[in-house]
Coordinates of N, CA and C in Angstrom, one line a residue:
M208 N 5.4 -6.7 -17.5 CA 5.1 -5.3 -17.5 C 4.8 -4.8 -16.1
V209 N 5.3 -3.6 -15.8 CA 5.1 -3.0 -14.5 C 3.7 -2.4 -14.5
I210 N 2.8 -2.7 -13.5 CA 1.5 -2.1 -13.4 C 1.3 -1.2 -12.2
G211 N 2.3 -1.2 -11.3 CA 2.3 -0.3 -10.2 C 3.6 -0.1 -9.5
L212 N 3.9 1.1 -9.1 CA 5.1 1.5 -8.4 C 4.7 2.4 -7.2
G213 N 5.2 2.1 -6.0 CA 5.0 3.0 -4.9 C 6.2 3.0 -4.0
N214 N 6.3 4.1 -3.3 CA 7.4 4.2 -2.3 C 6.8 5.0 -1.1
D215 N 7.5 4.9 0.0 CA 7.1 5.6 1.2 C 8.4 5.7 2.1
L216 N 8.4 6.9 2.9 CA 9.4 7.2 3.8 C 8.8 7.5 5.1
V217 N 9.3 6.9 6.2 CA 8.7 7.0 7.5 C 9.8 7.4 8.5
E218 N 9.5 8.4 9.3 CA 10.4 8.8 10.4 C 10.2 7.8 11.6
I219 N 11.3 7.1 11.9 CA 11.2 6.1 13.0 C 10.8 6.7 14.3
E220 N 11.2 7.9 14.6 CA 10.9 8.5 15.9 C 9.4 8.8 16.0
R221 N 8.7 9.1 14.9 CA 7.2 9.2 14.9 C 6.5 7.9 15.2
I222 N 7.1 6.8 14.7 CA 6.5 5.5 15.0 C 6.8 5.2 16.5
R223 N 8.0 5.5 17.0 CA 8.3 5.2 18.4 C 7.3 6.0 19.3
A224 N 7.0 7.2 18.9 CA 6.1 8.0 19.7 C 4.7 7.5 19.7
A225 N 4.3 7.0 18.5 CA 2.9 6.4 18.4 C 2.8 5.1 19.2
I226 N 3.9 4.3 19.2 CA 3.9 3.1 20.1 C 3.8 3.5 21.5
A227 N 4.6 4.5 21.9 CA 4.6 5.0 23.3 C 3.2 5.5 23.7
R228 N 2.6 6.2 22.8 CA 1.3 6.8 23.1 C 0.1 5.8 23.1
R229 N 0.1 4.9 22.1 CA -1.1 4.1 21.9 C -0.8 2.6 22.1
G230 N 0.5 2.2 22.2 CA 0.8 0.8 22.6 C 0.3 -0.2 21.6
N231 N -0.3 -1.3 22.2 CA -0.8 -2.4 21.5 C -1.8 -2.1 20.4
A232 N -2.6 -1.0 20.7 CA -3.7 -0.6 19.8 C -3.0 -0.2 18.4
F233 N -1.9 0.6 18.6 CA -1.2 1.0 17.3 C -0.6 -0.2 16.6
L234 N 0.1 -1.1 17.4 CA 0.7 -2.2 16.8 C -0.3 -3.1 16.0
A235 N -1.5 -3.3 16.6 CA -2.6 -4.1 16.0 C -3.1 -3.4 14.8
R236 N -3.1 -2.1 14.7 CA -3.6 -1.4 13.5 C -2.6 -1.5 12.3
V237 N -1.3 -1.7 12.6 CA -0.3 -1.7 11.6 C 0.2 -3.1 11.2
L238 N 0.3 -4.0 12.2 CA 1.0 -5.3 12.0 C 0.0 -6.4 11.8
S239 N 0.4 -7.4 11.0 CA -0.4 -8.7 10.9 C -0.2 -9.5 12.2
A240 N -0.9 -10.6 12.3 CA -0.8 -11.5 13.5 C 0.7 -12.0 13.5
E241 N 1.2 -12.4 12.4 CA 2.6 -12.9 12.4 C 3.6 -11.9 12.8
E242 N 3.4 -10.7 12.3 CA 4.3 -9.6 12.6 C 4.2 -9.2 14.1
L243 N 3.0 -9.2 14.6 CA 2.8 -8.9 16.0 C 3.5 -9.9 16.9
G244 N 3.6 -11.1 16.5 CA 4.3 -12.1 17.3 C 5.8 -11.8 17.3
R245 N 6.3 -11.4 16.2 CA 7.8 -11.0 16.1 C 8.0 -9.7 16.9
A246 N 7.1 -8.8 16.8 CA 7.2 -7.5 17.5 C 7.2 -7.7 19.0
R247 N 6.3 -8.6 19.5 CA 6.2 -8.8 21.0 C 7.4 -9.5 21.5
A248 N 8.2 -10.2 20.7 CA 9.4 -10.9 21.1 C 10.6 -9.9 21.2
M249 N 10.4 -8.7 20.8 CA 11.5 -7.7 20.8 C 11.6 -7.0 22.1
S250 N 12.7 -7.0 22.8 CA 12.8 -6.3 24.1 C 13.5 -4.9 23.9
D251 N 14.1 -4.7 22.8 CA 14.7 -3.4 22.5 C 13.7 -2.4 21.9
S252 N 13.3 -1.3 22.6 CA 12.3 -0.4 22.0 C 12.7 0.3 20.7
A253 N 14.0 0.5 20.6 CA 14.5 1.1 19.4 C 14.4 0.2 18.2
R254 N 14.7 -1.1 18.4 CA 14.5 -2.1 17.3 C 13.1 -2.3 17.0
L255 N 12.2 -2.3 18.0 CA 10.8 -2.4 17.8 C 10.3 -1.2 16.9
A256 N 10.6 0.0 17.2 CA 10.2 1.2 16.4 C 10.7 1.0 15.0
E257 N 11.9 0.6 14.8 CA 12.5 0.4 13.5 C 11.7 -0.6 12.7
F258 N 11.4 -1.7 13.3 CA 10.7 -2.8 12.7 C 9.3 -2.4 12.3
V259 N 8.6 -1.7 13.2 CA 7.2 -1.2 12.9 C 7.3 -0.1 11.8
A260 N 8.2 0.8 11.9 CA 8.3 1.8 10.8 C 8.6 1.2 9.5
G261 N 9.4 0.2 9.4 CA 9.7 -0.5 8.2 C 8.4 -1.2 7.6
R262 N 7.7 -1.8 8.5 CA 6.4 -2.5 8.0 C 5.4 -1.4 7.6
F263 N 5.3 -0.3 8.3 CA 4.4 0.7 7.9 C 4.8 1.3 6.5
A264 N 6.1 1.6 6.3 CA 6.5 2.1 5.0 C 6.3 1.1 3.9
A265 N 6.5 -0.2 4.2 CA 6.3 -1.2 3.2 C 4.9 -1.3 2.8
K266 N 4.0 -1.3 3.7 CA 2.5 -1.4 3.4 C 2.0 -0.1 2.7
E267 N 2.5 1.0 3.1 CA 2.1 2.3 2.4 C 2.6 2.2 0.9
A268 N 3.8 1.7 0.7 CA 4.4 1.6 -0.6 C 3.6 0.6 -1.5
I269 N 3.2 -0.5 -0.9 CA 2.3 -1.5 -1.5 C 1.0 -0.9 -1.9
A270 N 0.4 -0.2 -1.0 CA -0.9 0.5 -1.2 C -0.8 1.4 -2.4
K271 N 0.3 2.2 -2.4 CA 0.4 3.1 -3.6 C 0.6 2.4 -4.9
A272 N 1.4 1.3 -4.9 CA 1.6 0.6 -6.1 C 0.3 -0.1 -6.6
A273 N -0.5 -0.5 -5.6 CA -1.7 -1.2 -6.0 C -2.9 -0.2 -6.3
G274 N -2.7 1.1 -5.9 CA -3.7 2.1 -6.2 C -4.9 1.9 -5.3
C275 N -4.7 1.4 -4.1 CA -5.9 1.2 -3.3 C -5.9 2.0 -2.0
G276 N -4.9 2.6 -1.6 CA -4.9 3.4 -0.3 C -4.7 2.5 0.9
L277 N -4.3 3.0 2.0 CA -4.1 2.2 3.2 C -5.3 1.6 3.8
A278 N -6.4 2.4 3.8 CA -7.7 1.9 4.4 C -8.1 0.6 3.7
R279 N -8.1 0.6 2.4 CA -8.6 -0.6 1.6 C -7.5 -1.7 1.7
L280 N -6.3 -1.3 1.8 CA -5.2 -2.3 1.9 C -5.4 -3.2 3.1
S281 N -5.8 -2.5 4.2 CA -6.0 -3.2 5.5 C -4.7 -3.8 6.0
M282 N -3.9 -2.9 6.6 CA -2.5 -3.3 7.0 C -2.4 -4.6 7.9
P283 N -3.4 -4.8 8.8 CA -3.2 -6.1 9.6 C -3.4 -7.3 8.8
H284 N -3.9 -7.2 7.5 CA -4.1 -8.4 6.7 C -3.1 -8.5 5.6
V285 N -2.0 -7.8 5.7 CA -0.9 -7.9 4.8 C 0.4 -8.1 5.7
S286 N 1.2 -9.1 5.3 CA 2.3 -9.5 6.1 C 3.6 -9.5 5.3
V287 N 4.6 -8.8 5.8 CA 5.9 -8.7 5.2 C 6.9 -9.6 6.0
R288 N 7.6 -10.5 5.3 CA 8.5 -11.4 6.0 C 9.8 -11.5 5.2
V289 N 10.8 -11.7 6.0 CA 12.1 -12.0 5.4 C 12.3 -13.4 5.1
G290 N 12.6 -13.8 3.9 CA 12.8 -15.2 3.5 C 14.2 -15.4 2.8
D291 N 14.4 -16.6 2.4 CA 15.7 -16.9 1.7 C 15.9 -16.1 0.4
A292 N 14.8 -15.7 -0.2 CA 14.9 -14.9 -1.5 C 14.7 -13.4 -1.2
G293 N 14.8 -13.0 0.0 CA 14.6 -11.6 0.3 C 13.2 -11.4 1.0
L294 N 12.6 -10.2 0.7 CA 11.3 -9.9 1.4 C 10.2 -10.5 0.6
G295 N 9.3 -11.1 1.3 CA 8.1 -11.7 0.7 C 6.9 -11.0 1.3
V296 N 5.8 -11.0 0.6 CA 4.6 -10.3 1.0 C 3.4 -11.3 0.8
T297 N 2.6 -11.5 1.8 CA 1.4 -12.3 1.7 C 0.2 -11.4 2.2
W298 N -1.0 -11.8 1.7 CA -2.2 -11.0 2.1 C -3.3 -12.0 2.2
E299 N -4.3 -11.5 3.0 CA -5.5 -12.3 3.3 C -6.7 -11.7 2.5
P300 N -7.8 -12.5 2.5 CA -9.0 -12.0 1.8 C -9.5 -10.6 2.2
A301 N -9.3 -10.2 3.4 CA -9.8 -8.9 3.9 C -9.1 -7.7 3.3
S302 N -8.0 -8.0 2.6 CA -7.2 -6.9 2.0 C -7.6 -6.7 0.5
A303 N -7.5 -5.4 0.1 CA -7.9 -5.1 -1.3 C -7.0 -5.8 -2.3
L304 N -5.8 -6.2 -1.8 CA -4.9 -6.9 -2.7 C -5.6 -8.2 -3.2
W305 N -6.3 -8.9 -2.3 CA -6.9 -10.2 -2.6 C -8.0 -9.9 -3.6
E306 N -8.8 -8.9 -3.4 CA -9.9 -8.5 -4.3 C -9.4 -8.1 -5.7
R307 N -8.3 -7.4 -5.7 CA -7.8 -7.0 -7.0 C -6.9 -8.0 -7.7
F308 N -6.1 -8.8 -7.0 CA -5.1 -9.6 -7.6 C -5.3 -11.1 -7.3
G309 N -6.2 -11.5 -6.4 CA -6.4 -12.8 -5.9 C -5.4 -13.2 -4.9
P310 N -5.3 -14.5 -4.6 CA -4.4 -15.0 -3.5 C -2.9 -14.7 -3.9
P311 N -2.1 -14.5 -2.9 CA -0.6 -14.3 -3.2 C 0.0 -15.5 -3.8
G312 N 0.9 -15.3 -4.7 CA 1.6 -16.4 -5.3 C 0.9 -17.1 -6.5
V313 N -0.4 -17.0 -6.6 CA -1.1 -17.7 -7.7 C -1.9 -16.7 -8.6
G314 N -1.9 -15.4 -8.2 CA -2.6 -14.4 -8.9 C -1.8 -14.0 -10.2
P315 N -2.3 -13.0 -10.8 CA -1.7 -12.5 -12.1 C -0.5 -11.6 -11.9
I316 N 0.0 -11.4 -10.7 CA 1.0 -10.4 -10.4 C 2.2 -11.0 -9.6
R317 N 3.3 -10.3 -9.7 CA 4.4 -10.5 -8.8 C 4.6 -9.2 -8.0
L318 N 4.8 -9.2 -6.7 CA 5.0 -8.0 -5.9 C 6.4 -8.0 -5.4
H319 N 7.2 -7.0 -5.8 CA 8.6 -6.9 -5.3 C 8.6 -5.8 -4.3
L320 N 9.4 -6.0 -3.3 CA 9.5 -5.0 -2.2 C 11.0 -4.9 -1.7
A321 N 11.4 -3.6 -1.6 CA 12.7 -3.3 -1.0 C 12.5 -2.4 0.2
L322 N 13.2 -2.6 1.3 CA 13.1 -1.9 2.5 C 14.4 -1.6 3.1
T323 N 14.6 -0.4 3.6 CA 15.9 -0.1 4.2 C 15.7 0.9 5.4
H324 N 16.6 0.9 6.3 CA 16.5 1.8 7.4 C 17.9 2.5 7.5
A325 N 17.9 3.9 7.7 CA 19.1 4.6 7.9 C 18.7 6.0 8.3
A326 N 19.6 6.6 9.1 CA 19.5 8.0 9.6 C 18.1 8.3 10.2
G327 N 17.6 7.4 10.9 CA 16.3 7.6 11.6 C 15.1 7.5 10.7
L328 N 15.3 6.9 9.5 CA 14.2 6.8 8.5 C 14.0 5.3 8.0
A329 N 12.8 5.0 7.7 CA 12.6 3.7 7.0 C 12.0 4.0 5.6
L330 N 12.6 3.4 4.6 CA 12.2 3.7 3.2 C 11.8 2.3 2.6
A331 N 10.7 2.3 1.9 CA 10.2 1.1 1.2 C 9.8 1.5 -0.3
T332 N 10.1 0.6 -1.2 CA 9.7 0.7 -2.6 C 9.0 -0.6 -3.0
A333 N 7.8 -0.5 -3.6 CA 7.1 -1.7 -4.0 C 6.9 -1.6 -5.5
V334 N 7.0 -2.7 -6.2 CA 6.8 -2.8 -7.7 C 5.8 -4.0 -7.9
I335 N 4.8 -3.7 -8.6 CA 3.8 -4.8 -9.0 C 3.9 -5.0 -10.5
E336 N 4.2 -6.2 -10.9 CA 4.3 -6.5 -12.3 C 3.4 -7.7 -12.6
E337 N 3.0 -7.7 -13.9 CA 2.2 -8.8 -14.4 C 3.1 -10.0 -14.5
R338 N 2.5 -11.2 -14.3 CA 3.3 -12.5 -14.4 C 3.5 -12.7 -15.9

């Protein structure tokens, strides 16, 4: 049974401007430690903005699906990664996801995430379902 659905749309140019204006402080506010490592390895500023916009949209969509808002979600404590089975999401105890659903992969939910980039936008959809 679906218990939450969220989506978000982010303008990549707005994220590029935020990175230019606030640099590492902005990245640290949005990205997990794992994602920061990937971001710092990117030499192309356009690809970096697209990556960060995608992660921002994904985390906003997850927060909406979970009904907790971005502040309680705690973006640096949620990590989106690409794996063999598509996008995977993990979270740490500092995130509201841990409080509400327990550790990732063993709690009472499955979190599905779709993410796409096109025409200067990043779009994410998150679905939370009971196991």
